[in-house]
Amino acid sequence: MPARNAKRQATNKPRKQPTKQFTAAKGKVLSSKVVFQGPVFSVRRDHVIEPSGVKATRDVIAHSGSVVVMPVLDDGKIVLIRQYRYAAQQYLWELVAGRIDPGENIKQAAKRELIEETGLRAKKMRQFLAFWPSPGFLEERMFTLLAEGITQGEAEPEEDEKIEAKAFAQPELEKMLRTGVIRDGKTISSLLFYFQFMV
């Protein structure tokens, strides 16, 4: 019986966010060559000596980084978008996201992407998560921002974008995560972090 009471008390304690711990360790670049240059990213071939002493050739996709935006409405619902992703060959439910353009900071990019893809405007934005989606070969870093104080406006999608936006309550999103309806990595990680540490 005491053990059960202790467990119950433990579950009532406020959730703590994980402590930030980063270990920076740069390798030595012996030579570097751009082998592909496109409008969104480039591919670089680096000959390096890594901090462990390993000498290697690494092909790296260079990318300016991206923002992920989680719009939370006054009733607590979260807005996702649905669009066709050619690389995945299917429609995906996702959080709003996009590349950080030259000269933009994280919040500026997030506000622009939110307007373009949904027409929503946010009075408040704050970053709560940063991660590398595929650090084995991709330099891109993603930053997730919570958007609050939402008002509706006119969407301004790019020419190649056809986007559907819809708001979901937490139980609906948890079911979509559990059943594999949501398959986008940045959306899965951002939603799970938000539900676990911030709600």
mmCIF file of C-alpha atoms in Angstrom:
data_model
loop_
_atom_site.group_PDB
_atom_site.id
_atom_site.type_symbol
_atom_site.label_atom_id
_atom_site.label_comp_id
_atom_site.label_asym_id
_atom_site.label_seq_id
_atom_site.Cartn_x
_atom_site.Cartn_y
_atom_site.Cartn_z
ATOM 1 C CA MET A 1 0.000 0.000 0.000
ATOM 2 C CA PRO A 2 2.756 2.558 0.823
ATOM 3 C CA ALA A 3 4.367 1.804 -2.532
ATOM 4 C CA ARG A 4 1.131 2.603 -4.347
ATOM 5 C CA ASN A 5 0.777 5.891 -2.481
ATOM 6 C CA ALA A 6 4.343 6.827 -3.313
ATOM 7 C CA LYS A 7 3.702 6.110 -6.973
ATOM 8 C CA ARG A 8 0.532 8.212 -6.945
ATOM 9 C CA GLN A 9 2.385 11.121 -5.320
ATOM 10 C CA ALA A 10 5.194 10.853 -7.849
ATOM 11 C CA THR A 11 2.810 11.104 -10.780
ATOM 12 C CA ASN A 12 1.315 14.314 -9.345
ATOM 13 C CA LYS A 13 4.645 16.140 -9.363
ATOM 14 C CA PRO A 14 5.049 18.840 -12.068
ATOM 15 C CA ARG A 15 6.878 17.634 -15.158
ATOM 16 C CA LYS A 16 10.405 18.856 -15.625
ATOM 17 C CA GLN A 17 11.848 19.586 -19.040
ATOM 18 C CA PRO A 18 15.083 17.736 -19.820
ATOM 19 C CA THR A 19 18.330 19.512 -19.035
ATOM 20 C CA LYS A 20 20.090 20.918 -22.090
ATOM 21 C CA GLN A 21 23.405 19.157 -22.617
ATOM 22 C CA PHE A 22 25.454 19.750 -25.755
ATOM 23 C CA THR A 23 28.918 18.482 -26.565
ATOM 24 C CA ALA A 24 30.622 20.417 -29.352
ATOM 25 C CA ALA A 25 33.502 18.658 -31.101
ATOM 26 C CA LYS A 26 34.608 19.736 -34.549
ATOM 27 C CA GLY A 27 36.680 17.621 -36.880
ATOM 28 C CA LYS A 28 39.553 18.872 -39.025
ATOM 29 C CA VAL A 29 38.641 19.415 -42.692
ATOM 30 C CA LEU A 30 41.485 18.366 -44.992
ATOM 31 C CA SER A 31 39.661 19.293 -48.212
ATOM 32 C CA SER A 32 36.137 20.183 -49.286
ATOM 33 C CA LYS A 33 34.376 20.302 -52.672
ATOM 34 C CA VAL A 34 30.806 21.163 -53.694
ATOM 35 C CA VAL A 35 29.655 18.320 -55.962
ATOM 36 C CA PHE A 36 26.067 19.534 -56.430
ATOM 37 C CA GLN A 37 24.455 22.960 -56.154
ATOM 38 C CA GLY A 38 20.674 23.334 -56.206
ATOM 39 C CA PRO A 39 18.232 26.092 -55.275
ATOM 40 C CA VAL A 40 17.374 24.575 -51.884
ATOM 41 C CA PHE A 41 20.514 22.685 -50.847
ATOM 42 C CA SER A 42 23.974 21.682 -52.006
ATOM 43 C CA VAL A 43 26.033 18.523 -51.568
ATOM 44 C CA ARG A 44 29.596 18.794 -50.301
ATOM 45 C CA ARG A 45 32.301 16.117 -50.221
ATOM 46 C CA ASP A 46 34.615 16.593 -47.249
ATOM 47 C CA HIS A 47 37.819 14.735 -46.433
ATOM 48 C CA VAL A 48 38.122 14.994 -42.674
ATOM 49 C CA ILE A 49 39.811 13.812 -39.517
ATOM 50 C CA GLU A 50 37.090 13.422 -36.886
ATOM 51 C CA PRO A 51 37.647 14.114 -33.154
ATOM 52 C CA SER A 52 37.976 10.359 -32.553
ATOM 53 C CA GLY A 53 40.964 10.286 -34.916
ATOM 54 C CA VAL A 54 39.066 8.553 -37.723
ATOM 55 C CA LYS A 55 40.060 9.762 -41.194
ATOM 56 C CA ALA A 56 37.092 9.654 -43.562
ATOM 57 C CA THR A 57 35.329 11.013 -46.629
ATOM 58 C CA ARG A 58 31.893 12.410 -45.812
ATOM 59 C CA ASP A 59 29.223 13.491 -48.300
ATOM 60 C CA VAL A 60 27.123 16.154 -46.592
ATOM 61 C CA ILE A 61 23.926 17.917 -47.646
ATOM 62 C CA ALA A 62 24.399 21.592 -46.774
ATOM 63 C CA HIS A 63 21.188 23.328 -45.708
ATOM 64 C CA SER A 64 20.426 26.659 -44.035
ATOM 65 C CA GLY A 65 18.087 25.113 -41.470
ATOM 66 C CA SER A 66 14.301 25.025 -41.069
ATOM 67 C CA VAL A 67 11.544 26.124 -38.737
ATOM 68 C CA VAL A 68 8.617 24.027 -37.533
ATOM 69 C CA VAL A 69 5.572 25.920 -36.242
ATOM 70 C CA MET A 70 2.982 24.547 -33.818
ATOM 71 C CA PRO A 71 -0.073 26.848 -33.842
ATOM 72 C CA VAL A 72 -2.119 26.309 -30.666
ATOM 73 C CA LEU A 73 -5.607 27.833 -30.760
ATOM 74 C CA ASP A 74 -7.403 29.345 -27.761
ATOM 75 C CA ASP A 75 -9.322 26.074 -27.237
ATOM 76 C CA GLY A 76 -6.071 24.081 -27.139
ATOM 77 C CA LYS A 77 -6.428 22.537 -30.586
ATOM 78 C CA ILE A 78 -3.320 22.312 -32.766
ATOM 79 C CA VAL A 79 -3.346 23.133 -36.475
ATOM 80 C CA LEU A 80 -1.787 20.653 -38.894
ATOM 81 C CA ILE A 81 -1.512 20.875 -42.652
ATOM 82 C CA ARG A 82 -1.943 18.129 -45.239
ATOM 83 C CA GLN A 83 0.005 18.251 -48.475
ATOM 84 C CA TYR A 84 1.469 15.949 -51.106
ATOM 85 C CA ARG A 85 5.128 15.058 -50.609
ATOM 86 C CA TYR A 86 6.688 13.793 -53.807
ATOM 87 C CA ALA A 87 9.684 12.148 -52.117
ATOM 88 C CA ALA A 88 7.332 10.116 -49.898
ATOM 89 C CA GLN A 89 4.855 9.537 -52.761
ATOM 90 C CA GLN A 90 1.891 10.291 -50.495
ATOM 91 C CA TYR A 91 -0.102 12.965 -48.687
ATOM 92 C CA LEU A 92 1.177 13.682 -45.171
ATOM 93 C CA TRP A 93 -0.235 15.443 -42.122
ATOM 94 C CA GLU A 94 2.433 17.809 -40.797
ATOM 95 C CA LEU A 95 3.090 20.854 -38.706
ATOM 96 C CA VAL A 96 3.794 24.018 -40.671
ATOM 97 C CA ALA A 97 7.465 24.078 -41.659
ATOM 98 C CA GLY A 98 9.911 25.590 -44.086
ATOM 99 C CA ARG A 99 13.442 26.708 -44.790
ATOM 100 C CA ILE A 100 15.057 29.694 -43.097
ATOM 101 C CA ASP A 101 15.766 32.102 -45.930
ATOM 102 C CA PRO A 102 18.988 34.173 -46.124
ATOM 103 C CA GLY A 103 18.803 37.168 -43.792
ATOM 104 C CA GLU A 104 15.974 35.721 -41.685
ATOM 105 C CA ASN A 105 16.109 34.789 -38.034
ATOM 106 C CA ILE A 106 14.132 31.874 -36.633
ATOM 107 C CA LYS A 107 11.043 33.867 -35.602
ATOM 108 C CA GLN A 108 10.881 35.776 -38.887
ATOM 109 C CA ALA A 109 10.995 32.524 -40.846
ATOM 110 C CA ALA A 110 8.336 30.962 -38.602
ATOM 111 C CA LYS A 111 5.942 33.904 -38.999
ATOM 112 C CA ARG A 112 6.400 33.892 -42.779
ATOM 113 C CA GLU A 113 5.827 30.144 -43.116
ATOM 114 C CA LEU A 114 2.737 30.245 -40.886
ATOM 115 C CA ILE A 115 1.150 32.964 -43.024
ATOM 116 C CA GLU A 116 2.112 31.335 -46.323
ATOM 117 C CA GLU A 117 0.779 27.891 -45.493
ATOM 118 C CA THR A 118 -2.265 28.656 -43.310
ATOM 119 C CA GLY A 119 -2.987 32.386 -43.289
ATOM 120 C CA LEU A 120 -2.692 32.302 -39.490
ATOM 121 C CA ARG A 121 -1.003 35.114 -37.575
ATOM 122 C CA ALA A 122 0.488 34.627 -34.098
ATOM 123 C CA LYS A 123 0.873 37.283 -31.405
ATOM 124 C CA LYS A 124 3.432 35.171 -29.523
ATOM 125 C CA MET A 125 6.085 32.719 -30.693
ATOM 126 C CA ARG A 126 8.718 30.920 -28.699
ATOM 127 C CA GLN A 127 11.131 28.159 -29.552
ATOM 128 C CA PHE A 128 10.859 25.009 -27.450
ATOM 129 C CA LEU A 129 12.768 22.373 -29.408
ATOM 130 C CA ALA A 130 15.797 22.101 -31.709
ATOM 131 C CA PHE A 131 17.080 18.941 -33.375
ATOM 132 C CA TRP A 132 18.936 17.444 -36.333
ATOM 133 C CA PRO A 133 16.460 15.363 -38.380
ATOM 134 C CA SER A 134 19.105 13.193 -40.056
ATOM 135 C CA PRO A 135 22.625 13.969 -38.779
ATOM 136 C CA GLY A 136 24.308 11.110 -40.629
ATOM 137 C CA PHE A 137 24.534 13.169 -43.811
ATOM 138 C CA LEU A 138 22.371 16.302 -43.415
ATOM 139 C CA GLU A 139 23.556 19.595 -41.880
ATOM 140 C CA GLU A 140 19.999 20.913 -41.557
ATOM 141 C CA ARG A 141 18.899 21.801 -38.036
ATOM 142 C CA MET A 142 15.206 22.217 -37.236
ATOM 143 C CA PHE A 143 13.729 24.614 -34.685
ATOM 144 C CA THR A 144 10.171 24.095 -33.389
ATOM 145 C CA LEU A 145 8.260 27.154 -32.210
ATOM 146 C CA LEU A 146 5.032 27.368 -30.243
ATOM 147 C CA ALA A 147 2.659 29.910 -31.827
ATOM 148 C CA GLU A 148 -0.083 31.407 -29.631
ATOM 149 C CA GLY A 149 -2.582 34.259 -29.830
ATOM 150 C CA ILE A 150 -3.721 33.030 -33.226
ATOM 151 C CA THR A 151 -5.853 35.076 -35.621
ATOM 152 C CA GLN A 152 -7.023 34.008 -39.080
ATOM 153 C CA GLY A 153 -5.929 35.746 -42.267
ATOM 154 C CA GLU A 154 -5.445 34.901 -45.928
ATOM 155 C CA ALA A 155 -2.992 32.138 -46.826
ATOM 156 C CA GLU A 156 -0.212 32.923 -49.307
ATOM 157 C CA PRO A 157 0.991 29.519 -50.579
ATOM 158 C CA GLU A 158 3.770 29.189 -53.134
ATOM 159 C CA GLU A 159 2.840 28.210 -56.684
ATOM 160 C CA ASP A 160 3.683 24.530 -56.183
ATOM 161 C CA GLU A 161 1.831 24.204 -52.860
ATOM 162 C CA LYS A 162 -1.723 22.930 -52.398
ATOM 163 C CA ILE A 163 -2.363 22.777 -48.678
ATOM 164 C CA GLU A 164 -5.273 21.763 -46.443
ATOM 165 C CA ALA A 165 -5.240 23.024 -42.845
ATOM 166 C CA LYS A 166 -7.225 21.513 -39.974
ATOM 167 C CA ALA A 167 -7.260 21.860 -36.177
ATOM 168 C CA PHE A 168 -7.118 18.759 -33.949
ATOM 169 C CA ALA A 169 -7.613 18.225 -30.214
ATOM 170 C CA GLN A 170 -4.908 16.397 -28.229
ATOM 171 C CA PRO A 171 -6.801 13.058 -28.024
ATOM 172 C CA GLU A 172 -7.244 13.087 -31.819
ATOM 173 C CA LEU A 173 -3.550 13.795 -32.379
ATOM 174 C CA GLU A 174 -2.483 11.088 -29.927
ATOM 175 C CA LYS A 175 -4.641 8.579 -31.818
ATOM 176 C CA MET A 176 -3.161 9.747 -35.144
ATOM 177 C CA LEU A 177 0.329 9.250 -33.722
ATOM 178 C CA ARG A 178 -0.482 5.845 -32.262
ATOM 179 C CA THR A 179 -2.122 4.500 -35.429
ATOM 180 C CA GLY A 180 0.480 5.832 -37.871
ATOM 181 C CA VAL A 181 -1.722 8.461 -39.517
ATOM 182 C CA ILE A 182 1.000 11.009 -38.729
ATOM 183 C CA ARG A 183 4.217 9.769 -40.350
ATOM 184 C CA ASP A 184 6.281 12.936 -40.626
ATOM 185 C CA GLY A 185 9.304 12.865 -38.315
ATOM 186 C CA LYS A 186 9.448 16.527 -37.318
ATOM 187 C CA THR A 187 5.734 16.466 -36.500
ATOM 188 C CA ILE A 188 5.970 13.262 -34.452
ATOM 189 C CA SER A 189 8.920 14.514 -32.378
ATOM 190 C CA SER A 190 7.489 18.007 -31.838
ATOM 191 C CA LEU A 191 4.028 16.789 -30.811
ATOM 192 C CA LEU A 192 5.375 14.129 -28.453
ATOM 193 C CA PHE A 193 7.730 16.621 -26.792
ATOM 194 C CA TYR A 194 4.898 19.130 -26.395
ATOM 195 C CA PHE A 195 2.484 16.588 -24.900
ATOM 196 C CA GLN A 196 5.094 15.078 -22.583
ATOM 197 C CA PHE A 197 6.801 18.192 -21.241
ATOM 198 C CA MET A 198 4.661 21.265 -21.932
ATOM 199 C CA VAL A 199 0.947 20.484 -21.586
#
